[in-house]
Amino acid sequence: MNVTFLLNGETVKVEAEPTRTLLDWLREDRALCGTKEGCNEGDCGACTVMVTDADGAKALNACILFLPQLHGKAVRTVEGISGPDGALHPVQQAMVDHHGAQCGFCTPGFIASMATGHLQGRSDHDDVLAGNLCRCTGYAPIVRAAEATADAPVPPWMNDSVPQVEAQPYGPETLDELADWYAAHPDATLIAGATDVGLWVTKQLRDLPQVAFLNRCKELRGITQTDKTIHFGAAVTMTEVLAAIGKDHPSYAELIRRYGSEQVRNAATIGGNIANGSPIGDNPPALIAMGATLHLRHGDMTREMPLEDFFIDYGKQDRAPGELVTYVTLPKKAPALRCYKISKRFDQDISAVCGCFNVIVADGIVSSARIAFGGMAGTPHRAHQVEAALTGQPWTRGTITNAAARFGEDYTPMSDMRASAAYRSEIAQNLLHRYFADMTGQATSVLEVTP
Ligand SMILES: Cc1cc2nc3c(=O)[nH]c(=O)nc-3n(C[C@H](O)[C@H](O)[C@H](O)COP(=O)(O)OP(=O)(O)OC[C@H]3O[C@@H](n4cnc5c(N)ncnc54)[C@H](O)[C@@H]3O)c2cc1C
Ligand code: FES
Ligand code: FES
């Protein structure tokens, strides 16, 4: 198969296995070894490159980026971030000036993230750089270097245009084509952002004999907003979700800001995060607490269901072979929604527990309650007994204490490397108390503590 993209300003046409990663190809076939391999699983950012498409530039991890995902796009590696005559990019000069590198292994990845942030005019450097790990310099000089370039103009060579390309064989361009193809090839693997599937290849060394990439299917990439709903195509990235929900769902947005890293959010899709059926995915608890609807398609047949019904058991979802997730629809407003992610690190960490609460109180009485947790069972699901203990009761600390005691009837969590069962049980109860505090005007966020 033939994949065409711009590499540091030069058009390349590549014949490659569909699951060959950009990182391997750069280092092994092009001898572009500036892009480093650290973890090879999306965690460290040493392999960061800048990828430009019609929507603009974004930072991505080359280690879990398959070559077909680049068709019709432009890639800039660290070798192409300095100018054609060797002139340093302003962020490179600033890293020198501010002593931003010691061993230097992480530096190309930082440079790619910083140059992309610089191009985008970003000043939220902590978020831009949260997916880049540095073990020896420390972040203060690096962030100072990023700050120092705020007023520097973007060098002309950084403004990539995207090449015109023909369709590529593994990327159906319409939903009809994709749905027909998948129904006829139910054993094939769909690849959306590849933040899960990438690891099947790099860590589990799995062969994927038949694949289809979703990123060229425009219908799956759309976002439609009405007065009442927000409707996401399954292939909308978490960065795009974050931008779309920021105003209406600030607490959900704060959860998504802590989803992986900039590079992971730029790749991972909302549909992939649901379809993979993970018990610790961050979207499902928030979406279930809001009462979101999931849409599926199998050939010509479409159906929809409350998202909570999709998750049947650990590793088992209500999705037939050859059926794809097409859309998710959520309410435009859910003012009582609060989402709490408990993880060992603030950024770039999977939830140990994710609790999402949406309790409606009218005249001091709980009129409805939707509470959903991830990390408490084999699937993300609702706390029906806790909800029942709240509904119809006065919205008081006493009601909360009584309801919190019911979590054991809803969930039997397990112990794993992220948290013990006892910790999970206790934190679930504490989060209900936190929600009550939050909704009754008490300060609960440690981020807002000021000296
Ligand atoms: C470093 C790192 C950090 C992460 N941090 C987080 C985090 O903080 N929170 C979190 O929730 N997750 C996190 N993840 C997990 C991952 O990002 C998500 O599960 C992601 O949303 C998967 O989406 P994707 O588009 O990358 O899916 P892919 O990897 O492309 O696909 C995942 C699965 O879903 C299937 N699939 C994809 N789209 C469809 C569709 N439309 N219909 C049917 N099947 C489909 C694929 O075939 C595959 O089985 C992290 C991953 C990495 C590598
Ligand atoms: S090598 Fe660590 S994120 Fe790619
Ligand atoms: S400079 Fe050594 S890891 Fe960052």
PDB file of C-alpha atoms in Angstrom, residues 227-437:
ATOM      1  CA  ASP A 227     -29.638  23.648  22.164  1.00  0.00           C
ATOM      2  CA  LYS A 228     -30.157  20.300  23.859  1.00  0.00           C
ATOM      3  CA  THR A 229     -27.389  17.939  22.707  1.00  0.00           C
ATOM      4  CA  ILE A 230     -23.776  17.522  21.692  1.00  0.00           C
ATOM      5  CA  HIS A 231     -23.268  14.787  19.118  1.00  0.00           C
ATOM      6  CA  PHE A 232     -19.751  13.421  18.645  1.00  0.00           C
ATOM      7  CA  GLY A 233     -18.582  11.227  15.785  1.00  0.00           C
ATOM      8  CA  ALA A 234     -16.710   8.191  17.113  1.00  0.00           C
ATOM      9  CA  ALA A 235     -13.406   9.338  15.578  1.00  0.00           C
ATOM     10  CA  VAL A 236     -13.450  12.769  17.256  1.00  0.00           C
ATOM     11  CA  THR A 237     -10.236  13.098  19.267  1.00  0.00           C
ATOM     12  CA  MET A 238     -10.118  13.850  22.951  1.00  0.00           C
ATOM     13  CA  THR A 239      -8.520  17.225  22.164  1.00  0.00           C
ATOM     14  CA  GLU A 240     -11.567  18.053  20.044  1.00  0.00           C
ATOM     15  CA  VAL A 241     -13.937  16.741  22.735  1.00  0.00           C
ATOM     16  CA  LEU A 242     -12.191  18.940  25.296  1.00  0.00           C
ATOM     17  CA  ALA A 243     -12.598  22.027  23.111  1.00  0.00           C
ATOM     18  CA  ALA A 244     -16.286  21.264  22.474  1.00  0.00           C
ATOM     19  CA  ILE A 245     -17.341  20.615  26.088  1.00  0.00           C
ATOM     20  CA  GLY A 246     -15.221  23.260  27.829  1.00  0.00           C
ATOM     21  CA  LYS A 247     -17.999  25.823  28.259  1.00  0.00           C
ATOM     22  CA  ASP A 248     -20.985  23.558  28.971  1.00  0.00           C
ATOM     23  CA  HIS A 249     -19.347  20.807  31.018  1.00  0.00           C
ATOM     24  CA  PRO A 250     -16.416  22.329  32.925  1.00  0.00           C
ATOM     25  CA  SER A 251     -15.998  19.416  35.334  1.00  0.00           C
ATOM     26  CA  TYR A 252     -15.993  16.820  32.519  1.00  0.00           C
ATOM     27  CA  ALA A 253     -13.517  19.085  30.701  1.00  0.00           C
ATOM     28  CA  GLU A 254     -11.214  19.128  33.731  1.00  0.00           C
ATOM     29  CA  LEU A 255     -11.340  15.317  33.740  1.00  0.00           C
ATOM     30  CA  ILE A 256     -10.390  15.232  30.062  1.00  0.00           C
ATOM     31  CA  ARG A 257      -7.592  17.760  30.592  1.00  0.00           C
ATOM     32  CA  ARG A 258      -6.036  15.054  32.771  1.00  0.00           C
ATOM     33  CA  TYR A 259      -6.636  12.324  30.190  1.00  0.00           C
ATOM     34  CA  GLY A 260      -3.230  11.014  29.125  1.00  0.00           C
ATOM     35  CA  SER A 261      -1.203  13.889  27.750  1.00  0.00           C
ATOM     36  CA  GLU A 262      -1.409  16.427  24.940  1.00  0.00           C
ATOM     37  CA  GLN A 263       0.008  13.836  22.516  1.00  0.00           C
ATOM     38  CA  VAL A 264      -2.403  11.109  23.689  1.00  0.00           C
ATOM     39  CA  ARG A 265      -5.451  13.415  23.566  1.00  0.00           C
ATOM     40  CA  ASN A 266      -4.456  14.489  20.049  1.00  0.00           C
ATOM     41  CA  ALA A 267      -4.703  10.847  18.919  1.00  0.00           C
ATOM     42  CA  ALA A 268      -7.189   9.024  21.183  1.00  0.00           C
ATOM     43  CA  THR A 269     -10.836   9.113  20.116  1.00  0.00           C
ATOM     44  CA  ILE A 270     -14.053   9.118  22.121  1.00  0.00           C
ATOM     45  CA  GLY A 271     -15.292   6.095  20.144  1.00  0.00           C
ATOM     46  CA  GLY A 272     -12.110   4.120  20.836  1.00  0.00           C
ATOM     47  CA  ASN A 273     -12.352   4.920  24.537  1.00  0.00           C
ATOM     48  CA  ILE A 274     -15.878   3.445  24.595  1.00  0.00           C
ATOM     49  CA  ALA A 275     -15.448   0.583  22.117  1.00  0.00           C
ATOM     50  CA  ASN A 276     -12.424  -0.858  23.929  1.00  0.00           C
ATOM     51  CA  GLY A 277     -14.719  -1.635  26.889  1.00  0.00           C
ATOM     52  CA  SER A 278     -12.071  -0.690  29.420  1.00  0.00           C
ATOM     53  CA  PRO A 279     -13.302  -0.597  33.028  1.00  0.00           C
ATOM     54  CA  ILE A 280     -10.996   2.376  33.644  1.00  0.00           C
ATOM     55  CA  GLY A 281     -11.662   4.561  30.600  1.00  0.00           C
ATOM     56  CA  ASP A 282     -12.356   8.143  31.645  1.00  0.00           C
ATOM     57  CA  ASN A 283     -15.199   9.012  29.273  1.00  0.00           C
ATOM     58  CA  PRO A 284     -17.746   6.303  30.130  1.00  0.00           C
ATOM     59  CA  PRO A 285     -18.431   7.246  33.789  1.00  0.00           C
ATOM     60  CA  ALA A 286     -18.927  10.913  32.866  1.00  0.00           C
ATOM     61  CA  LEU A 287     -21.098  10.063  29.865  1.00  0.00           C
ATOM     62  CA  ILE A 288     -23.175   7.509  31.805  1.00  0.00           C
ATOM     63  CA  ALA A 289     -23.741  10.006  34.617  1.00  0.00           C
ATOM     64  CA  MET A 290     -25.069  12.425  31.990  1.00  0.00           C
ATOM     65  CA  GLY A 291     -27.328   9.776  30.402  1.00  0.00           C
ATOM     66  CA  ALA A 292     -25.486   9.671  27.052  1.00  0.00           C
ATOM     67  CA  THR A 293     -26.719   7.614  24.096  1.00  0.00           C
ATOM     68  CA  LEU A 294     -24.469   5.369  22.025  1.00  0.00           C
ATOM     69  CA  HIS A 295     -25.075   4.812  18.299  1.00  0.00           C
ATOM     70  CA  LEU A 296     -23.923   1.709  16.422  1.00  0.00           C
ATOM     71  CA  ARG A 297     -24.013   0.580  12.835  1.00  0.00           C
ATOM     72  CA  HIS A 298     -23.748  -2.826  11.197  1.00  0.00           C
ATOM     73  CA  GLY A 299     -23.851  -2.673   7.400  1.00  0.00           C
ATOM     74  CA  ASP A 300     -27.080  -0.756   6.698  1.00  0.00           C
ATOM     75  CA  MET A 301     -28.538  -1.365  10.169  1.00  0.00           C
ATOM     76  CA  THR A 302     -28.300   1.296  12.841  1.00  0.00           C
ATOM     77  CA  ARG A 303     -29.314   1.146  16.484  1.00  0.00           C
ATOM     78  CA  GLU A 304     -28.850   3.156  19.628  1.00  0.00           C
ATOM     79  CA  MET A 305     -28.839   2.460  23.340  1.00  0.00           C
ATOM     80  CA  PRO A 306     -28.155   4.156  26.659  1.00  0.00           C
ATOM     81  CA  LEU A 307     -24.358   3.998  26.963  1.00  0.00           C
ATOM     82  CA  GLU A 308     -24.602   2.156  30.296  1.00  0.00           C
ATOM     83  CA  ASP A 309     -26.237  -0.826  28.526  1.00  0.00           C
ATOM     84  CA  PHE A 310     -23.273  -1.209  26.172  1.00  0.00           C
ATOM     85  CA  PHE A 311     -20.986  -2.532  28.919  1.00  0.00           C
ATOM     86  CA  ILE A 312     -22.194  -6.056  29.702  1.00  0.00           C
ATOM     87  CA  ASP A 313     -19.272  -7.613  31.553  1.00  0.00           C
ATOM     88  CA  TYR A 314     -15.497  -7.386  31.710  1.00  0.00           C
ATOM     89  CA  GLY A 315     -14.285  -7.600  28.089  1.00  0.00           C
ATOM     90  CA  LYS A 316     -17.863  -8.019  26.813  1.00  0.00           C
ATOM     91  CA  GLN A 317     -19.822  -5.256  25.147  1.00  0.00           C
ATOM     92  CA  ASP A 318     -23.151  -5.198  23.329  1.00  0.00           C
ATOM     93  CA  ARG A 319     -21.509  -4.979  19.906  1.00  0.00           C
ATOM     94  CA  ALA A 320     -21.852  -7.654  17.225  1.00  0.00           C
ATOM     95  CA  PRO A 321     -18.907  -8.740  15.071  1.00  0.00           C
ATOM     96  CA  GLY A 322     -18.617  -6.255  12.198  1.00  0.00           C
ATOM     97  CA  GLU A 323     -20.610  -3.584  14.047  1.00  0.00           C
ATOM     98  CA  LEU A 324     -19.021  -0.227  14.634  1.00  0.00           C
ATOM     99  CA  VAL A 325     -19.532   2.562  17.113  1.00  0.00           C
ATOM    100  CA  THR A 326     -20.598   5.599  15.094  1.00  0.00           C
ATOM    101  CA  TYR A 327     -21.662   8.391  17.447  1.00  0.00           C
ATOM    102  CA  VAL A 328     -22.259   9.342  21.041  1.00  0.00           C
ATOM    103  CA  THR A 329     -24.862  11.938  22.024  1.00  0.00           C
ATOM    104  CA  LEU A 330     -24.851  13.730  25.350  1.00  0.00           C
ATOM    105  CA  PRO A 331     -26.981  16.470  26.858  1.00  0.00           C
ATOM    106  CA  LYS A 332     -25.790  20.002  26.237  1.00  0.00           C
ATOM    107  CA  LYS A 333     -26.373  20.908  29.863  1.00  0.00           C
ATOM    108  CA  ALA A 334     -25.773  18.961  33.051  1.00  0.00           C
ATOM    109  CA  PRO A 335     -25.028  21.656  35.628  1.00  0.00           C
ATOM    110  CA  ALA A 336     -24.927  19.211  38.547  1.00  0.00           C
ATOM    111  CA  LEU A 337     -22.312  16.986  36.892  1.00  0.00           C
ATOM    112  CA  ARG A 338     -19.028  16.628  38.735  1.00  0.00           C
ATOM    113  CA  CYS A 339     -16.233  14.254  37.700  1.00  0.00           C
ATOM    114  CA  TYR A 340     -13.424  13.169  40.008  1.00  0.00           C
ATOM    115  CA  LYS A 341     -10.392  11.270  38.767  1.00  0.00           C
ATOM    116  CA  ILE A 342      -8.233   9.544  41.350  1.00  0.00           C
ATOM    117  CA  SER A 343      -4.822   8.555  40.041  1.00  0.00           C
ATOM    118  CA  LYS A 344      -1.300   8.424  41.376  1.00  0.00           C
ATOM    119  CA  ARG A 345      -0.141  11.327  39.221  1.00  0.00           C
ATOM    120  CA  PHE A 346      -2.078  14.418  38.205  1.00  0.00           C
ATOM    121  CA  ASP A 347      -1.183  14.197  34.507  1.00  0.00           C
ATOM    122  CA  GLN A 348      -0.619  11.290  32.178  1.00  0.00           C
ATOM    123  CA  ASP A 349      -2.025   8.586  34.388  1.00  0.00           C
ATOM    124  CA  ILE A 350      -4.851   6.101  34.098  1.00  0.00           C
ATOM    125  CA  SER A 351      -7.565   6.380  36.759  1.00  0.00           C
ATOM    126  CA  ALA A 352      -7.475   4.074  39.766  1.00  0.00           C
ATOM    127  CA  VAL A 353     -11.047   5.251  40.347  1.00  0.00           C
ATOM    128  CA  CYS A 354     -13.129   7.727  38.369  1.00  0.00           C
ATOM    129  CA  GLY A 355     -16.392   8.820  39.989  1.00  0.00           C
ATOM    130  CA  CYS A 356     -18.979  10.961  38.217  1.00  0.00           C
ATOM    131  CA  PHE A 357     -22.048  12.378  39.938  1.00  0.00           C
ATOM    132  CA  ASN A 358     -25.153  14.064  38.572  1.00  0.00           C
ATOM    133  CA  VAL A 359     -27.668  14.588  41.381  1.00  0.00           C
ATOM    134  CA  ILE A 360     -30.641  16.898  40.905  1.00  0.00           C
ATOM    135  CA  VAL A 361     -32.047  18.549  44.016  1.00  0.00           C
ATOM    136  CA  ALA A 362     -35.394  20.376  44.003  1.00  0.00           C
ATOM    137  CA  ASP A 363     -36.661  22.211  47.104  1.00  0.00           C
ATOM    138  CA  GLY A 364     -34.050  20.517  49.251  1.00  0.00           C
ATOM    139  CA  ILE A 365     -35.054  16.994  48.155  1.00  0.00           C
ATOM    140  CA  VAL A 366     -33.099  14.755  45.771  1.00  0.00           C
ATOM    141  CA  SER A 367     -35.322  14.331  42.720  1.00  0.00           C
ATOM    142  CA  SER A 368     -32.950  12.191  40.658  1.00  0.00           C
ATOM    143  CA  ALA A 369     -29.470  10.758  40.950  1.00  0.00           C
ATOM    144  CA  ARG A 370     -27.114   9.304  38.362  1.00  0.00           C
ATOM    145  CA  ILE A 371     -23.779   8.141  39.723  1.00  0.00           C
ATOM    146  CA  ALA A 372     -21.284   6.152  37.659  1.00  0.00           C
ATOM    147  CA  PHE A 373     -17.845   4.834  38.489  1.00  0.00           C
ATOM    148  CA  GLY A 374     -14.905   3.435  36.578  1.00  0.00           C
ATOM    149  CA  GLY A 375     -12.270   1.337  38.328  1.00  0.00           C
ATOM    150  CA  MET A 376     -14.761  -0.188  40.779  1.00  0.00           C
ATOM    151  CA  ALA A 377     -15.835  -3.247  38.752  1.00  0.00           C
ATOM    152  CA  GLY A 378     -15.168  -5.103  35.499  1.00  0.00           C
ATOM    153  CA  THR A 379     -17.162  -2.464  33.620  1.00  0.00           C
ATOM    154  CA  PRO A 380     -17.965   1.188  34.157  1.00  0.00           C
ATOM    155  CA  HIS A 381     -21.432   1.204  35.685  1.00  0.00           C
ATOM    156  CA  ARG A 382     -23.951   3.002  37.846  1.00  0.00           C
ATOM    157  CA  ALA A 383     -24.238   2.901  41.621  1.00  0.00           C
ATOM    158  CA  HIS A 384     -27.938   2.007  41.626  1.00  0.00           C
ATOM    159  CA  GLN A 385     -28.214   1.297  45.367  1.00  0.00           C
ATOM    160  CA  VAL A 386     -26.500   4.539  46.300  1.00  0.00           C
ATOM    161  CA  GLU A 387     -28.741   6.389  43.855  1.00  0.00           C
ATOM    162  CA  ALA A 388     -31.827   4.761  45.421  1.00  0.00           C
ATOM    163  CA  ALA A 389     -30.646   5.750  48.892  1.00  0.00           C
ATOM    164  CA  LEU A 390     -30.393   9.372  47.777  1.00  0.00           C
ATOM    165  CA  THR A 391     -33.540   9.732  45.712  1.00  0.00           C
ATOM    166  CA  GLY A 392     -36.489  11.286  47.539  1.00  0.00           C
ATOM    167  CA  GLN A 393     -34.336  12.119  50.570  1.00  0.00           C
ATOM    168  CA  PRO A 394     -33.405  15.543  51.942  1.00  0.00           C
ATOM    169  CA  TRP A 395     -30.090  16.833  50.543  1.00  0.00           C
ATOM    170  CA  THR A 396     -28.211  16.699  53.836  1.00  0.00           C
ATOM    171  CA  ARG A 397     -24.958  15.303  55.191  1.00  0.00           C
ATOM    172  CA  GLY A 398     -26.983  12.602  56.981  1.00  0.00           C
ATOM    173  CA  THR A 399     -28.472  11.391  53.681  1.00  0.00           C
ATOM    174  CA  ILE A 400     -25.003  11.340  52.137  1.00  0.00           C
ATOM    175  CA  THR A 401     -23.595   9.286  55.009  1.00  0.00           C
ATOM    176  CA  ASN A 402     -26.443   6.763  54.734  1.00  0.00           C
ATOM    177  CA  ALA A 403     -26.114   6.531  50.963  1.00  0.00           C
ATOM    178  CA  ALA A 404     -22.319   6.189  51.085  1.00  0.00           C
ATOM    179  CA  ALA A 405     -22.738   3.055  53.194  1.00  0.00           C
ATOM    180  CA  ARG A 406     -24.499   1.405  50.224  1.00  0.00           C
ATOM    181  CA  PHE A 407     -21.494   1.470  47.853  1.00  0.00           C
ATOM    182  CA  GLY A 408     -20.618  -2.095  48.941  1.00  0.00           C
ATOM    183  CA  GLU A 409     -23.934  -3.280  47.416  1.00  0.00           C
ATOM    184  CA  ASP A 410     -23.059  -1.716  44.060  1.00  0.00           C
ATOM    185  CA  TYR A 411     -19.395  -2.582  43.688  1.00  0.00           C
ATOM    186  CA  THR A 412     -16.903  -5.243  44.708  1.00  0.00           C
ATOM    187  CA  PRO A 413     -13.664  -3.649  43.547  1.00  0.00           C
ATOM    188  CA  MET A 414     -10.433  -5.569  43.144  1.00  0.00           C
ATOM    189  CA  SER A 415      -6.863  -4.854  44.164  1.00  0.00           C
ATOM    190  CA  ASP A 416      -4.316  -4.185  41.458  1.00  0.00           C
ATOM    191  CA  MET A 417      -1.193  -2.117  40.938  1.00  0.00           C
ATOM    192  CA  ARG A 418      -3.214   1.102  40.854  1.00  0.00           C
ATOM    193  CA  ALA A 419      -5.072   0.687  44.157  1.00  0.00           C
ATOM    194  CA  SER A 420      -6.241  -1.855  46.701  1.00  0.00           C
ATOM    195  CA  ALA A 421      -9.865  -2.944  46.940  1.00  0.00           C
ATOM    196  CA  ALA A 422     -10.127  -1.329  50.380  1.00  0.00           C
ATOM    197  CA  TYR A 423      -8.768   1.975  49.080  1.00  0.00           C
ATOM    198  CA  ARG A 424     -11.184   1.946  46.165  1.00  0.00           C
ATOM    199  CA  SER A 425     -14.163   1.263  48.451  1.00  0.00           C
ATOM    200  CA  GLU A 426     -13.161   4.041  50.798  1.00  0.00           C
ATOM    201  CA  ILE A 427     -12.434   6.578  48.080  1.00  0.00           C
ATOM    202  CA  ALA A 428     -15.831   5.963  46.455  1.00  0.00           C
ATOM    203  CA  GLN A 429     -17.534   6.905  49.705  1.00  0.00           C
ATOM    204  CA  ASN A 430     -15.273   9.893  50.178  1.00  0.00           C
ATOM    205  CA  LEU A 431     -16.041  11.116  46.672  1.00  0.00           C
ATOM    206  CA  LEU A 432     -19.750  11.186  47.470  1.00  0.00           C
ATOM    207  CA  HIS A 433     -18.949  13.364  50.485  1.00  0.00           C
ATOM    208  CA  ARG A 434     -16.724  15.488  48.264  1.00  0.00           C
ATOM    209  CA  TYR A 435     -19.572  15.895  45.800  1.00  0.00           C
ATOM    210  CA  PHE A 436     -21.875  17.069  48.584  1.00  0.00           C
ATOM    211  CA  ALA A 437     -19.225  19.545  49.741  1.00  0.00           C
TER     212      ALA A 437
END
